[in-house]
Coordinates of C-alpha atoms in Angstrom, one line a residue:
Chain A
G1484 CA 11.0 13.6 20.5
A1485 CA 8.7 14.4 18.0
V1486 CA 6.3 17.3 17.9
V1487 CA 2.4 17.3 16.8
S1488 CA 0.7 20.4 16.8
Q1489 CA -2.2 21.4 15.9
H1490 CA -4.3 24.8 15.6
P1491 CA -6.9 26.3 16.9
S1492 CA -6.8 24.4 20.1
R1493 CA -10.2 25.3 20.3
V1494 CA -13.3 27.5 18.7
I1495 CA -16.5 28.4 18.8
C1496 CA -18.1 28.1 15.5
K1497 CA -22.1 28.9 14.8
S1498 CA -23.3 26.2 13.2
G1499 CA -23.8 25.9 9.5
T1500 CA -20.2 27.6 9.4
S1501 CA -17.2 25.6 7.7
V1502 CA -13.9 25.4 10.5
K1503 CA -10.6 24.6 9.2
I1504 CA -8.2 22.3 11.5
E1505 CA -4.2 22.4 11.2
C1506 CA -2.0 19.5 11.9
R1507 CA 1.9 19.9 12.2
S1508 CA 5.0 17.3 12.8
L1509 CA 7.2 19.8 13.5
D1510 CA 9.7 18.7 13.6
F1511 CA 9.5 14.9 11.5
Q1512 CA 8.5 14.8 7.8
A1513 CA 5.1 12.8 8.9
T1514 CA 3.8 11.0 5.3
T1515 CA 1.0 10.0 7.0
M1516 CA -1.9 11.6 9.5
F1517 CA -4.2 10.3 11.2
W1518 CA -7.6 12.2 12.4
Y1519 CA -9.9 11.3 15.8
R1520 CA -12.8 12.4 16.8
Q1521 CA -13.1 11.3 20.6
F1522 CA -16.9 12.1 22.8
P1523 CA -16.0 13.0 26.4
K1524 CA -14.8 10.3 28.1
K1525 CA -14.4 7.8 24.9
S1526 CA -11.9 6.1 23.2
L1527 CA -10.6 7.6 20.4
M1528 CA -12.5 7.0 17.0
L1529 CA -10.3 7.3 13.7
M1530 CA -12.0 8.9 11.0
A1531 CA -9.9 8.5 8.4
T1532 CA -6.5 8.5 7.3
S1533 CA -4.6 11.1 5.0
N1534 CA -1.9 9.8 3.0
E1535 CA 1.2 13.3 1.4
G1536 CA 0.2 13.8 -1.8
S1537 CA -3.4 11.3 -1.9
K1538 CA -6.9 11.3 -1.5
A1539 CA -7.5 10.3 2.7
T1540 CA -9.3 7.4 3.2
Y1541 CA -12.2 7.6 5.2
E1542 CA -13.1 5.0 7.9
Q1543 CA -16.9 3.4 7.4
G1544 CA -19.4 6.1 9.0
V1545 CA -17.5 8.4 7.6
E1546 CA -18.8 10.9 5.1
K1547 CA -15.9 12.8 3.2
D1548 CA -18.6 15.3 1.8
K1549 CA -18.6 16.8 5.6
F1550 CA -15.2 16.0 6.8
L1551 CA -12.7 17.2 3.9
I1552 CA -8.9 16.1 4.2
N1553 CA -6.0 17.6 2.8
H1554 CA -2.3 16.4 3.4
A1555 CA -0.9 19.0 1.3
S1556 CA 3.3 18.5 2.5
L1557 CA 5.1 15.9 4.9
T1558 CA 4.6 18.6 8.3
L1559 CA 0.7 19.8 7.2
S1560 CA -3.1 18.0 7.2
T1561 CA -6.1 19.8 8.2
L1562 CA -9.1 19.1 8.5
T1563 CA -12.2 21.5 7.9
V1564 CA -15.2 20.6 9.2
T1565 CA -17.3 22.2 6.5
S1566 CA -20.9 23.2 7.4
A1567 CA -20.7 22.5 11.3
H1568 CA -23.7 21.3 13.6
P1569 CA -24.0 21.5 17.0
E1570 CA -23.9 17.2 16.3
D1571 CA -20.3 17.8 15.3
S1572 CA -18.8 20.0 18.5
S1573 CA -16.2 17.2 20.1
F1574 CA -12.7 16.9 20.2
Y1575 CA -10.8 16.9 17.5
I1576 CA -7.3 15.2 17.2
C1577 CA -4.2 14.6 15.4
S1578 CA -2.1 11.9 15.0
A1579 CA 1.8 11.9 12.3
M1580 CA 3.8 8.6 11.8
S1581 CA 7.6 9.8 12.8
G1582 CA 8.3 6.2 10.1
R1583 CA 11.5 5.9 12.3
A1584 CA 10.8 3.5 14.9
G1585 CA 8.7 1.4 12.7
N1586 CA 4.7 2.2 13.6
E1587 CA 5.0 4.8 16.4
Q1588 CA 2.8 7.9 16.2
F1589 CA 2.7 10.6 18.1
F1590 CA -0.2 12.9 18.9
G1591 CA -1.1 16.2 19.2
P1592 CA -2.8 18.3 21.3
G1593 CA -6.3 18.4 20.1
T1594 CA -8.9 20.5 18.7
R1595 CA -11.8 21.0 21.1
L1596 CA -14.7 22.6 18.8
T1597 CA -18.3 23.4 19.8
V1598 CA -20.7 24.3 17.0
L1599 CA -23.9 26.6 18.4
Chain B
Q1069 CA -17.3 -8.3 20.8
K1070 CA -15.3 -5.0 20.4
E1071 CA -10.8 -6.1 19.2
V1072 CA -9.7 -4.6 22.3
E1073 CA -11.2 -4.7 25.4
Q1074 CA -10.4 -2.7 28.3
D1075 CA -11.3 -1.8 32.1
P1076 CA -12.8 1.4 32.2
G1077 CA -12.7 2.0 35.5
P1078 CA -12.0 4.9 37.5
L1079 CA -9.5 3.2 39.8
S1080 CA -7.9 4.8 42.5
V1081 CA -4.7 4.5 44.4
P1082 CA -2.7 5.7 47.1
E1083 CA 0.2 7.3 46.2
G1084 CA 3.3 4.8 45.9
A1085 CA 1.0 2.2 45.2
I1086 CA 1.9 0.4 41.7
V1087 CA -0.5 0.2 39.5
S1088 CA -1.8 -2.6 37.1
L1089 CA -3.7 -2.1 33.7
N1090 CA -4.4 -4.6 30.9
C1091 CA -5.8 -5.3 27.7
T1092 CA -6.9 -7.9 26.2
Y1093 CA -7.2 -8.4 23.0
S1094 CA -8.9 -11.0 20.0
N1095 CA -7.2 -10.3 16.5
S1096 CA -4.4 -12.3 16.0
A1097 CA -2.9 -9.4 13.6
F1098 CA -2.2 -6.9 15.8
Q1099 CA 1.8 -7.3 16.0
Y1100 CA 2.5 -3.3 18.2
F1101 CA 1.5 -2.9 20.6
M1102 CA 1.7 1.1 23.1
W1103 CA 0.5 2.4 26.2
Y1104 CA -0.6 5.9 26.0
R1105 CA -1.4 8.4 28.5
Q1106 CA -4.2 11.5 27.8
Y1107 CA -4.8 13.8 30.6
S1108 CA -8.4 15.7 30.4
R1109 CA -8.2 17.6 27.1
K1110 CA -5.0 17.0 26.1
G1111 CA -3.7 14.3 22.7
P1112 CA -2.7 11.3 24.4
E1113 CA 1.2 11.1 25.4
L1114 CA 3.5 7.7 23.7
L1115 CA 4.0 6.1 26.8
M1116 CA 6.0 3.1 25.8
Y1117 CA 5.7 0.8 22.5
T1118 CA 6.2 -2.8 21.9
Y1119 CA 6.7 -5.3 19.8
S1120 CA 6.9 -8.5 21.0
S1121 CA 6.2 -10.6 24.2
G1122 CA 7.9 -10.4 27.2
N1123 CA 8.9 -6.8 29.0
K1124 CA 9.5 -3.7 28.5
E1125 CA 10.6 -1.1 30.8
D1126 CA 11.4 2.6 30.7
G1127 CA 11.3 4.3 34.1
R1128 CA 8.5 3.6 37.1
F1129 CA 6.9 2.1 33.4
T1130 CA 7.1 -1.2 32.9
A1131 CA 4.9 -3.2 29.9
Q1132 CA 4.1 -6.5 29.3
V1133 CA 2.8 -8.9 26.2
D1134 CA 1.4 -12.2 26.0
K1135 CA 0.4 -13.0 22.7
S1136 CA -0.1 -16.3 23.4
S1137 CA -3.4 -15.4 25.7
K1138 CA -3.7 -12.3 23.5
Y1139 CA -3.2 -9.8 26.5
I1140 CA -1.1 -6.4 27.7
S1141 CA -0.7 -4.4 30.2
L1142 CA 1.1 -2.0 32.1
F1143 CA 2.1 -1.7 35.0
I1144 CA 3.6 1.5 37.3
R1145 CA 5.0 1.6 40.5
D1146 CA 5.4 4.1 42.3
S1147 CA 2.7 5.7 41.3
Q1148 CA 2.6 10.4 42.0
P1149 CA -0.7 12.1 41.2
S1150 CA 0.7 13.4 38.4
D1151 CA 0.0 10.0 36.9
S1152 CA -4.0 11.2 37.6
A1153 CA -5.4 10.3 34.1
T1154 CA -6.5 7.9 31.5
Y1155 CA -4.3 4.9 30.2
L1156 CA -5.0 3.8 27.0
C1157 CA -3.6 0.6 25.2
A1158 CA -3.6 0.4 21.5
T1159 CA -2.6 -1.9 19.0
I1160 CA -1.9 -1.7 15.1
A1161 CA -2.1 -5.3 12.8
G1162 CA 1.1 -5.1 9.9
G1163 CA 0.0 -6.2 5.9
T1164 CA -2.1 -3.5 4.4
S1165 CA -3.8 -2.4 8.3
Y1166 CA -0.2 0.4 8.2
G1167 CA -0.6 2.1 10.8
K1168 CA -4.3 2.2 12.1
L1169 CA -4.3 2.1 15.9
T1170 CA -7.7 0.3 17.9
F1171 CA -7.6 1.9 21.4
G1172 CA -9.2 0.5 24.2
Q1173 CA -11.7 2.1 26.0
G1174 CA -8.5 3.4 28.6
T1175 CA -8.7 3.6 32.0
I1176 CA -9.3 6.7 33.9
L1177 CA -6.3 6.5 37.4
T1178 CA -6.6 8.4 39.9
V1179 CA -3.1 9.1 42.9
H1180 CA -4.4 10.2 45.4
P1181 CA -1.9 11.9 48.2

């Protein structure tokens, strides 16, 4: 099956630092990847759509200068949380479209970010 | 009104029970329907993917879509404790919304031995 990995799985950082999260499709190429944010016991909130070779498309209310997305290859997208603050603490999940069966999306295991 | 409504539960059933999970949606543009299972502190796992109205079966899981009433369901037969998780319904519209999932709130399911 289609496998998506994320790294790191957990990260703790100090307020003001930047954190990079990687999302990789391991056994398929993904022209489109998505980044979500999830609060405890809440559903996933789409942050942005990442397209290989072009700028990401951000959802309303998501600061593009705060959450930098780079989709440099067909198997890798990165999310950088710049100048992180405690309110940025959350569970960040990426997904990738396989393109093999319509709009199926496969999710990574998530990254838990804690900003002190 | 949210575009996809899902009862958050929690839902608690005994092992072996039949579980029925439901969602309603309001946007007629939604064309694809999915069910995801999410264990605590993990990413969602795709369970079922359907396009047309009707039933789709995969092992103990049956997904049902009724586009006329904008209603989607997931049935779990012979439920097991390992089925305890949050179940998320999701939909995708066609056209310019290509690939953008709209999720329900998720239903927390506990299957107790």
